[in-house]
C-alpha atoms as one frame of an Amber mdcrd trajectory, in Angstrom:
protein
  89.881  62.808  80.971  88.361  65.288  78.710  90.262  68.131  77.472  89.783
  71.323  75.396  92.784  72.338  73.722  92.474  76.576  73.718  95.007  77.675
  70.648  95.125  80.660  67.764  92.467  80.498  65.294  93.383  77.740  63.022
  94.008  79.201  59.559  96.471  79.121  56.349  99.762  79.138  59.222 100.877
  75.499  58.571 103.018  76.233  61.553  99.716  76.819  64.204  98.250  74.601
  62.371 100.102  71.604  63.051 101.435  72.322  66.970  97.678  72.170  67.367
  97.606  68.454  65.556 101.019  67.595  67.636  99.335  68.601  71.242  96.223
  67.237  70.297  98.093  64.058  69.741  99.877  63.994  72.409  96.874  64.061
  74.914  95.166  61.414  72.729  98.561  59.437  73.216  98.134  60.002  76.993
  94.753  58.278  76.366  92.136  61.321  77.222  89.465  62.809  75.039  90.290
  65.563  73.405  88.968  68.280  71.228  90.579  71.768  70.113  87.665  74.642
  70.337  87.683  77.157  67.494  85.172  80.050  66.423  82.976  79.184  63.443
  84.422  82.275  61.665  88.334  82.196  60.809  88.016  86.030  61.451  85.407
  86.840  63.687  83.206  89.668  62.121  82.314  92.247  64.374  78.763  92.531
  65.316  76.518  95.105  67.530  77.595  98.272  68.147  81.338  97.036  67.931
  80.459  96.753  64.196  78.939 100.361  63.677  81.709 101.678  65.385  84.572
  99.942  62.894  82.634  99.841  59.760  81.355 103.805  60.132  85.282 103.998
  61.680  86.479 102.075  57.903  84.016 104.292  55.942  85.444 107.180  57.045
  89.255 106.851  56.540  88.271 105.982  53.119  87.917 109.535  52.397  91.545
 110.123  53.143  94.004 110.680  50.912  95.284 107.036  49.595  93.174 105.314
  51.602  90.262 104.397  49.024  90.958 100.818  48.990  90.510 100.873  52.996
  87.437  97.489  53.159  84.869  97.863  55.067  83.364  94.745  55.151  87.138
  92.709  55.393  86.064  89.975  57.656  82.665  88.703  55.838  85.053  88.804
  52.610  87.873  86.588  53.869  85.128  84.131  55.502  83.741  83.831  52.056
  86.690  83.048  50.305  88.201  80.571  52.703  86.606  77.949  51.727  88.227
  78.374  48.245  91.515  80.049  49.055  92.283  77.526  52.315  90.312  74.425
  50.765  93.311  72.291  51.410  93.361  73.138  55.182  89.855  72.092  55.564
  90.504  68.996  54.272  93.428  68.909  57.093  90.978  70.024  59.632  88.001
  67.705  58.853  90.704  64.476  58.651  93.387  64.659  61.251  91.149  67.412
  63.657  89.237  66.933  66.568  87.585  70.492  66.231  84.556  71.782  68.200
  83.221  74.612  66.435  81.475  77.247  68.659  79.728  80.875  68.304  80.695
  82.061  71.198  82.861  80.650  74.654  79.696  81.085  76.729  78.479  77.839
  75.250  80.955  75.892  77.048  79.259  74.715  80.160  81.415  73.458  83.405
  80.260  69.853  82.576  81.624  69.589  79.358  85.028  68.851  80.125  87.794
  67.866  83.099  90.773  69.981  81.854  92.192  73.278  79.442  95.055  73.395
  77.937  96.066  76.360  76.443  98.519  76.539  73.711 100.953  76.842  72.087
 101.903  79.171  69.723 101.703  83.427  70.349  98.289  82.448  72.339  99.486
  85.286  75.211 100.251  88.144  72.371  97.866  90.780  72.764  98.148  91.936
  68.974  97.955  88.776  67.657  94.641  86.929  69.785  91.459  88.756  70.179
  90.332  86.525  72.264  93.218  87.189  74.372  91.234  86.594  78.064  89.512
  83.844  76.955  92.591  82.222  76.614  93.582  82.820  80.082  90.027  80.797
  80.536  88.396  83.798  82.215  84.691  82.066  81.395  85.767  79.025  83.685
  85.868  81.183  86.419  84.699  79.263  89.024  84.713  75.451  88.007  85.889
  72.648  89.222  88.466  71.931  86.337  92.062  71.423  85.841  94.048  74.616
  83.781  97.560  74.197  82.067  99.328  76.668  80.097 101.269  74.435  77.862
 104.137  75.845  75.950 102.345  79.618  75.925 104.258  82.773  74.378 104.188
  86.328  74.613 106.024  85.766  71.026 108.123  88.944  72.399 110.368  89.371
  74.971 109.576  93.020  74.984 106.427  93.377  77.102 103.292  94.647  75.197
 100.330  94.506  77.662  98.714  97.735  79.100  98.897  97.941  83.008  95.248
  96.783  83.151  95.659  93.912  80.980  98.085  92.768  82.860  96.380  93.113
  86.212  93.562  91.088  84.720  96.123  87.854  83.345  97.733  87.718  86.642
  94.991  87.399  88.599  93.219  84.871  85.406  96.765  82.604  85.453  96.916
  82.686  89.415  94.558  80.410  89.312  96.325  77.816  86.771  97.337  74.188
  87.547 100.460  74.604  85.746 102.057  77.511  83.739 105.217  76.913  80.918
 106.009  78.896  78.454 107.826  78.496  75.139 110.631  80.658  75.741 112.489
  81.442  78.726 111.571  85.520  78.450 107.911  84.299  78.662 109.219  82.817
  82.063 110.988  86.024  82.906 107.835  88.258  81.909 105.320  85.430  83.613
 107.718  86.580  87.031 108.207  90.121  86.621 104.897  90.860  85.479 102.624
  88.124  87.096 104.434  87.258  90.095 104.472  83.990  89.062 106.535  81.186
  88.418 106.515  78.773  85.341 108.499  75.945  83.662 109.944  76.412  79.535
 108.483  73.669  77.707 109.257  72.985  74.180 106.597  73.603  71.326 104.258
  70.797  71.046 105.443  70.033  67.718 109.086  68.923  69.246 107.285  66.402
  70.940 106.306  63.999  68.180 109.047  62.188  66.024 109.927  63.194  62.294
 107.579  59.783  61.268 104.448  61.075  62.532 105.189  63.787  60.154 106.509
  61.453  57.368 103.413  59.630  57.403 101.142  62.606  56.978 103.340  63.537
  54.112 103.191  60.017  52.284  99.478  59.905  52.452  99.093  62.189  50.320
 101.853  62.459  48.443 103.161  59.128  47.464 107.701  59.211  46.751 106.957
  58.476  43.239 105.116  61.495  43.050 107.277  64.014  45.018 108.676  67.739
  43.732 110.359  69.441  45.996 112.927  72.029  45.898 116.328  72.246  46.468
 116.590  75.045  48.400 113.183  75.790  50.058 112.806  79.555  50.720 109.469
  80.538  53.415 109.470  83.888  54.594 106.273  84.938  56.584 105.722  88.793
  55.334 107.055  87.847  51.765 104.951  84.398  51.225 104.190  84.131  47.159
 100.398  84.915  47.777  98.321  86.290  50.769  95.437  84.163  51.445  94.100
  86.975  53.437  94.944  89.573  50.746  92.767  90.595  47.836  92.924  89.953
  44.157  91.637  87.085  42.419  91.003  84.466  44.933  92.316  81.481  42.567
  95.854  83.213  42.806  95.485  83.054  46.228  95.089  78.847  47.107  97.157
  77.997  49.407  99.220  74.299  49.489  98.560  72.412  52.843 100.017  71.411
  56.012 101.352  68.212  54.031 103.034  69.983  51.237 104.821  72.439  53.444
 106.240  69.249  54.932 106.636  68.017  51.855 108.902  70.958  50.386 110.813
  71.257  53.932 111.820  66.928  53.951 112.607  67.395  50.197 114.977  70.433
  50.267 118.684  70.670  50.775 118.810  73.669  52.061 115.789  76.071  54.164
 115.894  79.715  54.543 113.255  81.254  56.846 112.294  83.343  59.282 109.958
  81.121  60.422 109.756  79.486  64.165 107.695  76.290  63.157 110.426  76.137
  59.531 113.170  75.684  61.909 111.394  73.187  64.254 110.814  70.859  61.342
 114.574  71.673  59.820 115.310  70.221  63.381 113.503  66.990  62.747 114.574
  66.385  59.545 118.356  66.941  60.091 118.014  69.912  57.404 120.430  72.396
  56.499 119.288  75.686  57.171 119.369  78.981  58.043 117.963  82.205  60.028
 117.066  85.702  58.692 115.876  87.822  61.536 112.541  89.221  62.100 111.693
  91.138  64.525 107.833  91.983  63.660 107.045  88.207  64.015 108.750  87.859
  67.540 112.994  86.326  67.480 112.967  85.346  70.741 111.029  81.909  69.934
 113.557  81.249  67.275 116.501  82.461  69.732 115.623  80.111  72.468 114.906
  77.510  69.760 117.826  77.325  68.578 120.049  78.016  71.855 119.007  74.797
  73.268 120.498  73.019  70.495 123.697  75.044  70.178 122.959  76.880  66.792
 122.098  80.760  67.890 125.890  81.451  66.907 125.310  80.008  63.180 122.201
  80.641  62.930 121.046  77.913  61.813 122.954  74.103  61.144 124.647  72.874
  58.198 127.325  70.017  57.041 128.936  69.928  60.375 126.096  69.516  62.844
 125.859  67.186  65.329 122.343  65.472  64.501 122.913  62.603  67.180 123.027
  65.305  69.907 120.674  67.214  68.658 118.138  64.070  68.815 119.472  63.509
  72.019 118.250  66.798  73.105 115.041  66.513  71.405 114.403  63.050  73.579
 115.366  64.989  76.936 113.029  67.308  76.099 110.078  65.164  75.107 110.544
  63.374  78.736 110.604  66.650  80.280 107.105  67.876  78.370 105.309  64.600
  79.151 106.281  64.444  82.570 105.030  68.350  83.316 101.559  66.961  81.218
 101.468  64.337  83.034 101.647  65.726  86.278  99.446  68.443  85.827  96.261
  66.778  84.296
């Protein structure tokens, strides 16, 4: 079968970034054809009369007090740099990546492919995805295709779509194969606000084992050659540089996918507020624990870490039980493949 994966832009987030390698394996596993579709622009720049309107809307609250620094031109800038600043993601991208670059969804026809996922990750959050309808596949309106919502989120449980938008994603996910989300308030919110019902499914990067990972580590970084630290701190408003930011774009490289692992497999102890940091804690029997954040969305990390036991600790350490946490992981790998399985 032949499947277009429909996620987040794919950027510097080494969490996004590898749930999309981790469903895209997982189909490839399954033994269909698969290929994740992404704009050709990691921030799409606005153009027509949506750009007069922001740039002339920019150009004006620069004249406010404080506000000189306001950019006008902020996307084009950040496209630029990428290249530079997220060099080592490319390299991700181009090697482990089945990407299909694209201008614009209207250049996917209804002959180009059997099935859509969509997910995982905050792919349902309004504030977060732009693109927020086409990820409820409102240009395959219409075809003859299979739709699964695989592991969506809200990334809230606190429900931030206008009455119209949700009128529109009710009637857009009506019309799916198969709906799960990622927590069990996207489940509630999927009901209350849809009328529908859905299944939880764990993120797709649950449903590989820690040596996948390992061996995306080890290729390129060899034991000999390892630095890690001991304690591994990864907050996501208070990372060391902003690749999105401004200042002097060689301050502002960002490590890859590998070395996140890297760090996170080396370190004794993890402190994050980070969904996809306490995923991989998970895998690698890590010590860790949970600062709160509410901007980025808890209830992923609540849910995450209620299955396994640890929402009272908030986190695991010395005393965790890693051989029932594995056992957990396994019964929810069956449970993920099985809901794949029977809706493709």
């Amino acid at each position: 079968m032949r499947i277009a994966i429909i996620t987040l832009q794919l950027h510097t987030n080494c969490g996004g970034v590898l749930q999309a390698y981790a469903l895209q394996t997982v189909l490839q596993r399954m033994g269909h054809k698969v290929e994740i579709l992404q704009k050709d622009e990691i921030v799409p720049v606005p153009k027509g009369l949506t750009a007069l309107r922001k740039y002339l809307s920019r150009s004006l609250r620069r004249l406010l007090p404080g506000r000189r620094d306001l950019e006008v031109r902020r996307e084009e800038r950040i496209n630029r740099e990428f290249p530079i600043v997220g060099g080592e993601f490319l390299k991700f991208f181009d090697k482990y990546l089945s990407i299909r670059y694209i201008r614009s969804f209207d250049e996917i026809t209804p002959l180009d492919y059997d099935a859509f996922v969509v997910g995982s990750d905050q792919v349902w959050r309004p504030r977060y995805n732009p693109d927020l309808f086409h990820s409820y596949l409102d240009f395959t309106r219409g075809w003859d295709v299979r739709r699964i919502a695989y592991s969506v989120s809200f990334g809230t449980s606190v429900w931030e779509y206008s009455q119209s938008e949700s009128a529109l994603a009710s009637r857009l996910a009506s019309v799916f194969d198969g709906l799960s989300f990622r927590e069990g308030s996207g489940c509630d919110n999927c009901r209350m606000h849809f009328g529908l019902a859905s299944e939880c499914m764990p993120d797709p990067t649950l449903l590989l084992q820690a040596e996948d990972y390992l061996s995306l580590v080890r290729a390129d970084f060899p034991e000999k050659e390892a630095e890690t630290p001991a304690v591994f701190e990864y907050f996501l408003d208070k990372l060391p540089s902003d690749p999105r930011g401004r200042g002097p774009v060689e301050d502002r490289i960002q490590a890859g996918p590998q070395k996140w692992l890297q760090n996170i497999i080396g370190a004794d102890l993890i402190v994050t507020d980070s969904f996809h940091a306490c995923v991989f804690a998970l895998l690698f029997h890590k010590n860790f624990v949970v600062t709160r954040n509410d901007n980025r969305g808890f209830a992923r990390i609540e849910d995450l870490l209620g299955h396994f036991g640890l929402l009272g600790s908030m986190g695991a350490d010395s005393t965790t039980d890693w051989a029932a946490v594995d056992e957990k992981l396994e019964s929810l790998r069956s449970k993920a493949l099985n809901f794949l399985e029977s809706k493709l």
